[in-house]
Amino acid sequence: MKRELTSDSGPWAAAVTIGIWAFGLWMLYHGPAGLPPIPPDGVLWAAPFVGSAAIGGLITAQKPTNRIGWLLIAAGLLQGLGLFASTLFRYLYAAGASPAAVAWLTVAAGSLSPLSYGALALIPLTFPSGRLLSPRWRWLAAAVVAFALLGVADNAVSPDRPLPGGLPISPLANRALAHLLDLATSFPLEGLVFLTAASSLPFRYVRGDAVVRQQMKWFGLGIGLLVVCLVLRGLGDAGVPSTSWSPVVGTAIVTLGLLGPPAAIGIAILRHRLFDVDLLITRALVYGTLGAVVTTVYLGFVVAAAELVGHAGGSTNLVITVVATIALAAAFQPLRQWLTGVVNRLVYGRRYSPYDSLTMLARQLEGSYALDGVLPVMVEAVGRGLRCRAAAVSIDGGRTLYWPVDSAAPEAAPDLEVAISHGGERYGALAIWAHPGEQLAAAEKGMLSDLALQAGLVLHNARLRGELEERLEELRASRRRVVTAQDAERRRLERDLHDGAQHDLIALLMRLSQAEGKARTTGSELVTELGALRADAAATLETVQRLARGLYSPLLESQGVAAALAAQSRRLPIPVDIEACAGRFAPEVETAVYFCCMEALQNVAKHSQAKRAWIRISTDDHGLHFEVDDDGRGFDPSTVNGGSGVQNMRDRVDAIEGTVRIRSGPRGTRVEGLIPV
């Protein structure tokens, strides 16, 4: 219930304000007989304040907590009360009321106008939320209030008769003090106060989201309209001959400008989905600047030419005017195009030429083949190159990416859509949305087609790369499966030999020993033959054990690669020093390192004639490193073909995405590898 009352109070205040203005204007133009007449343009001066109150009522009806609406109502209400009170006091004064009392009442009524301008100055300081940007801006709000109070004091001590006419002079009139206060509250200083109050707007624009920035643009458009109207009024006063209607026309132009800011404020605050204001800004800047330039140049040319040729007759002035008109007509279109380009760069940013866009796309796509890297660059090149409102790139059967980044899909259908294809195969489409009121030129349509052709080649390459990476991954997975199957088969064979043939041979040795013992006790001639058979069986057992250890070391699974290498290196004919880091790794990693090191040690024992070998195993941020060095005679890897052992090492390491490298020279050979872990 409280919110309903609050929502209704704003429109009621606006309605009361409009009623006060209507009744005050009626009283003003039907004043007591014998007083000076009021100029007809007084109604036009009332329009901005009545409009501000009406717009403030609309804002408070929908957003009662937003102080901007209340400030607009306050500005209109204070001015309306001042007008109504002044007209009422005119009746009282004409009816014979006490001049002193009427003078004091007139001072009070005149104090409302400076307070109204103070309320208006607080609007740019608090727009669009109605709150200060931060507590640090309170000093500026206090300065605005202080300036309004100076205006109140200036009105109180003014020795001039108040407006409207027919009222007594203030009883506090002091010409010297009024002169000082007139300087402190002059129009230049008043403009400086408004400009200083608006200094927070750039900070709000930078920190604000998309909605706040659009609101800032609308407010700037309203201020721009006011500036253009003031410039036109000034130029008109300087160059147009004075007539009876000149003051009314000038007032109408300024009134239109004064209505611009409150109207823009209402649109900015009340519209949930703001109109695209950029086009309006560009058109206003282009034609406002164009009008000012043309008028200034025209007047300057006419005045200068008249001074050069002297004050000749009317025919000479006519010739000068015609020449000036023809010159401006010839220069109008080039000037308009140049101004349009300048303003577009100011509003939209730099616009790329077709060559620049294609070059930017080619350079940024260099070395980037994945779709996640290609699509953002592609849609940005389209959006910036064509300076459109929005752009999109879509992949058939895939996702769609929009520009500007993180923007939602436009509700309307695209203004132009071009298919992305290559070799007769369609991959997707490029789409753009132009700014409202703009038409795409033939060059822009051709540029989009050219971008689509290049995009087709890029997407074709990206798809080929994706397919190649998938096949490479399948190949790596296949090699991993093969190596894993080989290792599993090695372990199975090692277990079969250990649990089967090795046990059978041990049982056979035991039986041969028993038979040899019996033959020795009986003095049989079979003792020698049984002893030879037992020795052969023991040798066979050792061979089977060595074969089982070569297939897969049990220590590798139970204690790790360092223990397994230490056990196997003790069986080599040369000493081997082992330095290994602590810790365990994945089984496939330890298996690859173990067999690569064993393969390298076997090559050292067979071919290098080395006296010593070294094994180093370490880890860092890149992965697990292993090295096998010897001090034997080396070889030239470029002239010696690697045997099956070297190829086995590379196959094992490649299967788990590692690398292996062999370096050899007169002082030995080094096998080094890196496996990511």
XYZ file of C-alpha atoms in Angstrom:
677
model
C 0.000 0.000 0.000
C 2.838 2.316 0.802
C 4.348 1.746 -2.634
C 1.019 2.558 -4.319
C 0.798 5.868 -2.459
C 4.398 6.664 -3.374
C 3.787 5.788 -7.032
C 0.699 8.027 -7.178
C 2.243 11.038 -5.463
C 4.584 11.832 -8.368
C 1.875 12.023 -11.072
C -0.330 14.055 -8.700
C 2.526 16.513 -8.105
C 3.075 16.778 -11.872
C -0.642 17.371 -12.468
C -0.731 20.071 -9.785
C 2.350 21.700 -11.365
C 0.746 21.769 -14.821
C -2.433 23.231 -13.299
C -0.451 25.949 -11.534
C 1.276 26.848 -14.798
C -2.015 26.961 -16.713
C -3.724 29.148 -14.149
C -0.631 31.339 -13.746
C -0.350 31.924 -17.517
C -4.052 32.728 -17.739
C -3.687 35.279 -14.959
C -0.516 36.650 -16.571
C -2.209 37.447 -19.882
C -5.439 38.678 -18.223
C -3.715 40.907 -15.735
C -5.030 44.158 -14.269
C -5.758 46.928 -16.718
C -3.169 49.603 -17.169
C -0.096 47.391 -16.729
C 2.474 46.834 -19.507
C 1.481 43.961 -21.866
C 3.275 40.613 -21.583
C 5.116 39.450 -24.758
C 3.416 36.479 -26.463
C 6.523 34.314 -26.284
C 5.990 33.900 -22.523
C 3.920 30.807 -23.257
C 6.878 29.278 -25.097
C 9.195 29.915 -22.132
C 6.771 27.969 -19.969
C 6.885 24.880 -22.238
C 10.235 23.413 -20.986
C 9.162 23.589 -17.338
C 5.713 22.174 -18.020
C 7.358 19.424 -20.100
C 9.864 18.696 -17.327
C 7.057 18.311 -14.792
C 5.094 16.017 -17.117
C 8.118 13.817 -17.830
C 8.971 13.784 -14.117
C 5.448 12.557 -13.392
C 5.844 9.708 -15.891
C 9.178 8.706 -14.352
C 7.882 8.738 -10.767
C 4.811 6.748 -11.807
C 6.974 3.831 -12.951
C 10.083 4.378 -10.830
C 9.062 6.339 -7.716
C 12.440 5.833 -6.029
C 14.374 7.486 -8.852
C 15.143 11.058 -7.753
C 15.530 12.290 -11.346
C 11.750 12.361 -11.774
C 11.292 14.319 -8.557
C 13.983 16.822 -9.559
C 12.192 17.424 -12.883
C 8.901 17.954 -11.050
C 10.601 20.250 -8.542
C 12.113 22.393 -11.295
C 8.739 22.830 -13.000
C 6.839 23.304 -9.732
C 9.183 25.966 -8.351
C 9.057 27.975 -11.576
C 5.271 27.559 -11.772
C 4.770 28.668 -8.181
C 6.998 31.684 -8.809
C 4.961 32.678 -11.876
C 1.609 32.093 -10.150
C 2.650 34.052 -7.048
C 4.028 36.954 -9.089
C 0.841 37.280 -11.143
C -1.260 37.056 -8.013
C 0.784 39.801 -6.348
C 0.254 41.989 -9.431
C -3.490 41.825 -8.776
C -2.992 42.628 -5.120
C -0.681 45.546 -5.878
C -3.070 46.936 -8.490
C -5.929 46.591 -6.014
C -4.138 48.870 -3.535
C -2.463 46.411 -1.181
C 0.411 47.600 1.003
C 3.466 48.187 -1.243
C 5.821 46.989 1.481
C 3.925 43.728 1.972
C 3.705 43.106 -1.770
C 7.423 43.840 -2.112
C 8.330 41.243 0.534
C 5.988 38.701 -1.050
C 7.563 39.394 -4.449
C 11.043 38.737 -3.037
C 9.834 35.379 -1.722
C 8.257 34.473 -5.080
C 11.364 35.515 -7.013
C 13.543 33.241 -4.845
C 11.857 30.171 -6.306
C 13.400 30.573 -9.776
C 17.076 30.168 -8.648
C 16.059 27.125 -6.610
C 14.467 25.688 -9.770
C 17.734 26.043 -11.675
C 19.537 24.405 -8.745
C 17.236 21.383 -9.065
C 17.998 21.225 -12.796
C 21.763 21.382 -12.093
C 21.499 18.353 -9.788
C 20.108 16.233 -12.658
C 23.378 15.776 -14.641
C 25.175 15.179 -11.331
C 22.895 12.244 -10.404
C 21.744 10.934 -13.807
C 20.499 8.224 -14.481
C 20.056 6.547 -11.060
C 19.210 9.698 -9.112
C 22.122 9.115 -6.755
C 25.622 10.504 -6.560
C 28.357 8.424 -8.144
C 30.040 8.113 -4.730
C 30.179 10.048 -1.425
C 33.200 11.902 -2.764
C 30.838 13.886 -5.056
C 28.895 15.419 -2.170
C 31.032 18.546 -2.317
C 29.830 19.214 -5.855
C 26.202 18.794 -4.817
C 26.852 21.258 -1.988
C 28.397 23.691 -4.496
C 25.263 23.475 -6.679
C 23.057 24.209 -3.684
C 25.323 27.108 -2.690
C 25.084 28.569 -6.206
C 21.285 28.354 -6.051
C 21.311 30.177 -2.709
C 23.518 32.886 -4.238
C 20.812 33.299 -6.868
C 18.221 33.701 -4.135
C 20.351 36.413 -2.523
C 20.913 38.137 -5.869
C 17.152 38.260 -6.449
C 16.589 39.702 -2.986
C 19.027 42.647 -3.380
C 18.297 43.387 -7.062
C 17.371 47.048 -7.686
C 15.522 46.126 -10.899
C 11.777 45.664 -11.104
C 10.843 41.990 -11.041
C 9.226 40.187 -13.924
C 6.423 40.315 -14.812
C 6.075 44.090 -14.702
C 3.831 45.986 -12.376
C 5.447 44.945 -9.091
C 7.396 46.990 -6.533
C 11.175 46.848 -6.114
C 12.645 44.671 -3.381
C 12.946 46.405 0.016
C 16.456 44.865 0.300
C 17.696 46.437 -2.941
C 21.393 47.267 -2.883
C 22.990 48.174 -6.181
C 26.626 47.585 -5.126
C 25.889 44.201 -3.571
C 23.653 43.253 -6.492
C 26.485 44.053 -8.916
C 28.793 41.617 -7.082
C 26.137 38.914 -6.932
C 25.291 39.452 -10.611
C 28.894 38.605 -11.443
C 28.804 35.527 -9.180
C 25.561 34.259 -10.750
C 26.118 35.355 -14.357
C 25.177 33.118 -17.287
C 28.814 32.020 -17.952
C 29.213 30.936 -14.333
C 25.817 29.255 -14.438
C 26.925 27.330 -17.518
C 30.140 26.402 -15.732
C 28.118 25.033 -12.798
C 26.053 22.849 -15.150
C 29.199 21.695 -16.942
C 30.893 20.845 -13.646
C 27.805 18.975 -12.476
C 27.974 16.911 -15.684
C 31.611 15.957 -15.036
C 30.496 12.697 -13.411
C 28.823 11.489 -16.617
C 32.047 10.260 -18.321
C 32.877 8.232 -15.207
C 29.401 6.720 -15.200
C 29.745 5.887 -18.893
C 33.068 4.085 -18.416
C 31.886 2.127 -15.373
C 28.344 1.463 -16.574
C 26.885 -1.506 -18.392
C 25.309 -1.449 -21.851
C 21.991 0.009 -20.593
C 23.702 2.828 -18.666
C 25.809 3.679 -21.695
C 22.729 3.900 -23.894
C 21.134 6.175 -21.280
C 24.228 8.370 -21.370
C 23.965 8.580 -25.148
C 20.321 9.647 -24.990
C 21.152 12.321 -22.439
C 24.033 13.500 -24.611
C 21.671 13.656 -27.598
C 19.320 15.932 -25.626
C 22.190 18.211 -24.627
C 23.424 18.217 -28.221
C 19.988 19.327 -29.444
C 20.045 22.190 -26.920
C 23.507 23.284 -28.061
C 22.500 23.200 -31.739
C 19.381 25.287 -31.032
C 21.400 27.834 -29.072
C 23.923 28.071 -31.910
C 21.154 28.535 -34.470
C 19.590 31.214 -32.277
C 22.917 33.031 -32.067
C 23.552 32.785 -35.784
C 20.014 33.954 -36.491
C 20.426 36.995 -34.299
C 23.671 37.821 -36.110
C 22.584 37.382 -39.702
C 18.768 37.551 -40.012
C 17.103 40.992 -40.355
C 14.992 41.852 -37.330
C 11.194 41.657 -37.712
C 8.259 41.609 -35.356
C 8.319 37.823 -35.376
C 12.056 37.441 -34.780
C 11.822 37.260 -30.955
C 9.048 34.650 -31.173
C 10.996 32.510 -33.674
C 14.172 32.769 -31.605
C 12.298 31.838 -28.443
C 10.677 28.881 -30.213
C 14.091 27.577 -31.313
C 15.538 27.856 -27.805
C 12.374 26.323 -26.304
C 12.755 23.328 -28.610
C 16.328 22.949 -27.389
C 15.290 23.226 -23.746
C 12.724 20.463 -24.259
C 15.456 18.149 -25.587
C 17.193 17.178 -22.293
C 14.007 16.296 -20.303
C 12.602 14.363 -23.278
C 15.872 12.437 -23.647
C 15.914 11.785 -19.881
C 12.394 10.359 -20.029
C 13.266 8.019 -22.901
C 16.509 6.921 -21.226
C 14.884 6.064 -17.893
C 11.479 4.744 -18.972
C 12.512 2.585 -21.922
C 13.514 -0.923 -20.812
C 14.863 -1.771 -24.263
C 16.373 1.496 -25.446
C 16.209 2.634 -29.028
C 19.462 2.500 -30.945
C 20.515 6.093 -30.401
C 23.811 5.938 -32.299
C 22.166 6.695 -35.648
C 20.310 9.681 -34.174
C 23.554 10.958 -32.676
C 25.386 10.684 -35.981
C 22.612 12.418 -37.898
C 22.326 15.190 -35.297
C 26.074 15.767 -35.253
C 26.376 15.683 -39.041
C 23.499 17.997 -39.879
C 23.958 20.259 -36.859
C 27.632 20.779 -37.678
C 26.822 21.087 -41.369
C 24.194 23.737 -40.728
C 26.503 25.729 -38.478
C 29.386 25.533 -40.952
C 27.258 26.450 -43.946
C 25.651 29.399 -42.149
C 28.965 30.698 -40.845
C 30.721 30.354 -44.187
C 27.818 31.935 -46.023
C 27.643 34.967 -43.743
C 31.432 35.320 -43.704
C 31.646 35.128 -47.497
C 28.889 37.658 -48.032
C 30.288 40.126 -45.494
C 33.877 39.792 -46.748
C 32.872 40.126 -50.399
C 30.758 43.159 -49.637
C 33.687 44.823 -47.889
C 36.008 44.072 -50.823
C 33.779 45.416 -53.574
C 32.437 48.244 -51.473
C 28.850 49.130 -50.853
C 27.639 48.942 -54.425
C 24.079 48.718 -55.489
C 21.542 45.982 -54.926
C 22.549 44.198 -58.150
C 26.097 43.712 -56.849
C 24.804 42.325 -53.552
C 22.548 39.988 -55.515
C 25.526 38.702 -57.540
C 27.526 38.128 -54.347
C 24.619 36.219 -52.795
C 24.151 34.037 -55.904
C 27.892 33.245 -56.090
C 27.968 32.341 -52.396
C 24.921 30.093 -52.820
C 26.423 28.285 -55.838
C 29.757 27.778 -54.060
C 28.073 26.317 -50.979
C 25.822 24.093 -53.108
C 28.894 22.668 -54.887
C 30.715 22.058 -51.616
C 27.683 20.736 -49.696
C 27.809 17.061 -50.763
C 31.598 16.565 -50.327
C 31.405 18.344 -46.979
C 28.499 16.168 -45.872
C 30.338 12.970 -46.829
C 33.480 14.062 -45.004
C 31.536 15.022 -41.877
C 29.650 11.708 -42.003
C 32.932 9.795 -42.062
C 34.366 11.813 -39.170
C 31.227 11.442 -37.036
C 30.947 7.722 -37.796
C 34.503 7.218 -36.560
C 33.684 9.174 -33.405
C 30.472 7.249 -32.680
C 31.224 3.773 -34.002
C 35.009 3.701 -33.884
C 37.421 2.972 -36.711
C 35.843 1.396 -39.734
C 38.008 -1.068 -41.590
C 38.215 -0.985 -45.345
C 37.582 -4.262 -47.207
C 41.331 -4.730 -47.685
C 41.988 -4.054 -43.998
C 39.295 -6.512 -42.929
C 40.574 -9.299 -45.163
C 44.149 -8.618 -44.054
C 43.162 -8.588 -40.385
C 41.298 -11.868 -40.789
C 44.235 -13.515 -42.572
C 46.803 -12.324 -40.028
C 44.796 -13.261 -36.957
C 43.938 -16.673 -38.362
C 47.574 -17.433 -39.131
C 48.491 -20.578 -37.230
C 44.988 -20.945 -35.748
C 43.034 -23.908 -37.075
C 40.763 -24.929 -34.209
C 37.165 -23.747 -34.498
C 37.277 -22.228 -30.998
C 40.039 -19.893 -32.187
C 38.719 -19.288 -35.715
C 35.100 -18.294 -35.055
C 35.688 -15.303 -32.689
C 38.256 -13.794 -35.064
C 35.975 -14.326 -38.032
C 32.879 -12.690 -36.542
C 34.936 -9.762 -35.193
C 36.416 -9.146 -38.639
C 32.913 -9.038 -40.111
C 31.475 -6.798 -37.394
C 34.317 -4.279 -37.349
C 34.890 -4.352 -41.084
C 31.286 -3.589 -41.972
C 30.650 -1.403 -38.897
C 27.309 -3.117 -38.450
C 25.085 -3.202 -35.389
C 25.593 -6.943 -34.908
C 27.196 -9.869 -36.731
C 27.025 -13.624 -36.398
C 28.799 -16.691 -37.735
C 27.000 -20.010 -37.556
C 28.263 -23.514 -38.225
C 25.833 -26.015 -39.735
C 24.948 -28.485 -37.041
C 27.032 -26.523 -34.520
C 26.986 -23.326 -32.525
C 26.423 -19.673 -33.451
C 28.704 -16.868 -32.249
C 27.619 -13.224 -32.138
C 29.474 -9.906 -32.196
C 29.746 -7.740 -30.109
C 31.096 -10.303 -27.686
C 28.609 -11.695 -25.128
C 25.691 -10.014 -26.899
C 22.339 -11.724 -27.324
C 20.859 -12.722 -30.650
C 19.034 -9.802 -32.334
C 15.289 -10.213 -32.464
C 14.936 -9.119 -36.083
C 16.046 -11.138 -39.087
C 19.521 -10.284 -40.442
C 19.753 -7.635 -43.133
C 22.170 -9.788 -45.130
C 23.198 -13.426 -44.848
C 25.853 -15.155 -46.968
C 26.600 -18.870 -47.015
C 30.077 -20.116 -46.086
C 31.136 -22.855 -48.502
C 34.208 -24.408 -50.062
C 34.449 -26.840 -52.933
C 30.672 -26.999 -53.232
C 30.236 -28.028 -49.587
C 28.374 -25.697 -47.199
C 29.889 -25.134 -43.759
C 27.720 -22.369 -42.274
C 26.728 -18.733 -42.810
C 27.751 -15.158 -42.054
C 24.980 -12.719 -41.080
C 24.949 -9.002 -40.290
C 22.420 -6.532 -38.873
C 22.782 -2.941 -40.072
C 22.055 0.107 -37.935
C 18.457 1.355 -38.154
C 17.962 3.583 -41.159
C 21.186 2.513 -42.869
C 21.359 0.655 -46.152
C 24.191 -1.691 -47.086
C 26.143 -0.506 -50.109
C 27.146 -2.796 -52.936
C 30.787 -2.637 -51.798
C 29.788 -3.837 -48.321
C 27.776 -6.720 -49.732
C 30.719 -7.675 -51.928
C 33.039 -7.488 -48.941
C 30.831 -9.892 -46.963
C 30.885 -12.321 -49.897
C 34.698 -12.105 -50.027
C 34.915 -12.732 -46.276
C 32.598 -15.707 -46.683
C 34.896 -17.183 -49.357
C 37.930 -16.856 -47.109
C 35.935 -18.147 -44.157
C 34.996 -21.226 -46.209
C 38.670 -22.010 -46.802
C 39.477 -21.462 -43.127
C 36.632 -23.690 -41.916
C 37.586 -26.332 -44.468
C 41.153 -26.334 -43.125
C 39.861 -26.391 -39.560
C 37.693 -29.400 -40.305
C 40.582 -31.209 -42.016
C 42.828 -30.465 -39.048
C 40.172 -31.722 -36.660
C 39.807 -34.939 -38.620
C 43.596 -35.348 -38.742
C 43.895 -34.833 -34.993
C 41.156 -37.405 -34.412
C 42.995 -39.932 -36.562
C 46.297 -39.165 -34.850
C 44.657 -39.710 -31.486
C 43.204 -42.989 -32.744
C 46.691 -43.997 -33.921
C 48.227 -43.097 -30.539
C 45.508 -45.028 -28.760
C 46.107 -47.993 -31.052
C 49.854 -47.931 -30.341
C 49.163 -47.710 -26.621
C 46.878 -50.712 -26.876
C 49.533 -52.659 -28.790
C 52.263 -51.861 -26.255
C 49.921 -52.580 -23.355
C 48.991 -55.906 -24.935
C 52.673 -56.741 -25.455
C 53.489 -55.960 -21.828
C 50.525 -57.976 -20.650
C 51.713 -60.885 -22.799
C 55.222 -60.543 -21.370
C 53.857 -60.695 -17.845
C 51.754 -63.721 -18.719
C 54.730 -65.544 -20.261
C 56.887 -64.638 -17.257
C 54.269 -66.063 -14.901
C 53.847 -69.196 -17.052
C 57.582 -69.798 -17.088
C 57.847 -69.100 -13.373
C 54.855 -71.137 -12.307
C 55.066 -73.855 -14.956
C 58.384 -74.725 -16.633
C 60.508 -73.454 -13.731
C 58.638 -75.571 -11.211
C 58.811 -78.626 -13.480
C 62.555 -78.196 -13.859
C 63.014 -77.825 -10.110
C 61.008 -81.019 -9.562
C 63.128 -82.783 -12.200
C 66.339 -81.647 -10.454
C 65.076 -82.994 -7.156
C 64.253 -86.366 -8.692
C 67.628 -86.543 -10.445
C 69.361 -85.758 -7.154
C 67.431 -88.542 -5.441
C 68.251 -90.991 -8.248
C 71.927 -89.973 -8.140
C 71.979 -90.583 -4.368
C 70.473 -94.042 -4.716
C 72.889 -94.954 -7.501
C 75.860 -93.838 -5.376
C 74.779 -96.036 -2.457
C 74.391 -99.083 -4.696
C 77.628 -98.477 -6.573
C 75.783 -98.231 -9.839
C 77.563 -97.101 -12.976
C 74.702 -94.581 -13.571
C 76.103 -92.081 -11.047
C 78.184 -90.250 -13.625
C 75.368 -90.083 -16.165
C 72.821 -88.911 -13.602
C 75.205 -86.199 -12.432
C 75.577 -84.956 -15.991
C 71.790 -84.937 -16.432
C 71.374 -82.963 -13.177
C 73.910 -80.380 -14.357
C 72.088 -80.008 -17.680
C 68.778 -79.585 -15.887
C 70.284 -76.880 -13.615
C 71.635 -75.027 -16.641
C 68.237 -75.245 -18.311
C 66.591 -73.900 -15.162
C 68.973 -70.932 -15.095
C 68.242 -70.249 -18.764
C 64.488 -70.327 -18.142
C 64.875 -67.972 -15.160
C 66.980 -65.564 -17.175
C 64.432 -65.706 -20.004
C 61.596 -65.011 -17.585
C 63.443 -62.034 -16.080
C 64.086 -60.695 -19.608
C 60.423 -60.922 -20.504
C 59.250 -58.934 -17.459
C 60.987 -58.265 -14.177
C 58.851 -59.057 -11.113
C 60.694 -56.282 -9.245
C 59.381 -53.725 -11.736
C 55.832 -54.297 -10.578
C 56.605 -54.720 -6.890
C 59.405 -52.196 -6.185
C 59.655 -49.921 -9.186
C 61.951 -49.134 -12.085
C 65.050 -48.298 -10.015
C 65.068 -51.648 -8.171
C 64.402 -53.590 -11.377
C 67.258 -51.855 -13.229
C 69.648 -52.382 -10.311
C 68.888 -56.122 -10.253
C 69.333 -56.552 -13.998
C 72.474 -54.384 -14.249
C 74.323 -56.644 -11.777
C 74.238 -59.399 -14.400
C 76.034 -57.250 -17.005
C 79.798 -57.566 -17.600
C 80.415 -53.831 -16.840
C 79.590 -51.812 -13.716
C 76.507 -49.578 -13.911
C 75.861 -46.551 -11.651
C 72.190 -45.749 -11.095
C 70.789 -42.417 -9.848
C 67.006 -42.466 -9.649
C 64.453 -40.152 -8.055
C 62.106 -41.460 -5.408
C 58.463 -42.205 -6.057
C 56.386 -44.416 -8.301
C 54.803 -43.636 -11.634
C 52.139 -45.093 -13.862
C 52.827 -48.757 -14.851
C 53.077 -47.918 -18.551
C 55.608 -45.150 -17.812
C 57.802 -47.347 -15.602
C 57.634 -50.186 -18.120
C 58.710 -47.909 -20.995
C 61.657 -46.484 -18.996
C 62.749 -49.941 -17.835
C 62.827 -51.560 -21.270
C 64.416 -48.478 -22.938
C 67.212 -48.483 -20.340
C 67.708 -52.253 -20.594
C 67.823 -52.058 -24.391
C 70.452 -49.301 -24.176
C 72.532 -51.306 -21.603
C 72.469 -54.412 -23.776
C 73.738 -52.349 -26.742
C 76.520 -50.974 -24.492
C 77.553 -54.482 -23.445
C 77.510 -55.824 -27.021
C 78.987 -53.017 -29.131
C 80.593 -50.131 -27.231
C 83.528 -51.860 -25.467
C 82.770 -49.498 -22.563
C 84.283 -49.807 -19.115
C 81.367 -48.199 -17.269
C 77.773 -47.059 -17.772
C 75.452 -44.635 -15.968
C 71.659 -44.429 -15.608
C 69.951 -41.217 -14.386
C 66.210 -40.885 -13.802
C 64.725 -37.524 -12.700
C 61.562 -35.441 -12.884
C 60.748 -31.755 -13.488
C 57.804 -29.684 -14.691
C 58.051 -31.201 -18.167
C 57.890 -34.861 -17.116
C 60.084 -37.877 -16.365
C 63.625 -37.788 -17.803
C 65.860 -40.806 -18.245
C 69.463 -41.027 -19.536
C 71.806 -43.930 -20.262
C 75.494 -42.963 -20.801
C 78.622 -44.990 -21.414
C 82.335 -44.268 -21.929
C 82.834 -46.617 -24.855
C 83.388 -46.008 -28.497
C 80.550 -44.206 -30.163
C 79.129 -44.234 -33.660
C 77.664 -41.880 -36.210
C 73.851 -42.067 -35.881
C 73.433 -40.606 -39.388
C 75.364 -43.454 -41.035
C 74.289 -46.386 -38.861
C 70.766 -47.661 -39.259
C 69.009 -48.254 -35.979
C 68.234 -51.883 -35.308
C 65.104 -53.385 -33.874
C 66.195 -52.379 -30.356
C 66.274 -48.658 -31.172
C 62.962 -48.906 -33.000
C 61.428 -50.735 -30.028
C 62.533 -47.903 -27.751
C 60.968 -45.278 -29.996
C 57.738 -47.228 -30.392
C 57.362 -47.602 -26.648
C 58.018 -43.925 -25.909
C 55.894 -42.638 -28.812
C 52.969 -44.731 -27.613
C 52.773 -42.668 -24.424
C 53.518 -39.348 -26.219
C 57.140 -39.187 -25.121
C 60.371 -38.565 -26.995
C 63.685 -40.402 -27.184
C 66.962 -39.190 -28.683
C 70.354 -40.825 -29.249
C 73.631 -38.872 -29.221
C 76.952 -40.539 -29.914
C 80.547 -39.506 -30.430
C 84.159 -40.491 -29.729
C 83.632 -40.267 -25.971
C 80.578 -42.453 -25.695
C 76.884 -42.644 -26.384
C 73.898 -41.133 -24.616
C 70.295 -42.289 -24.893
C 67.928 -39.743 -23.363
C 64.169 -39.627 -23.224
C 61.302 -37.561 -21.845
C 57.879 -38.876 -20.910
C 55.115 -36.468 -19.789
C 53.650 -37.461 -16.431
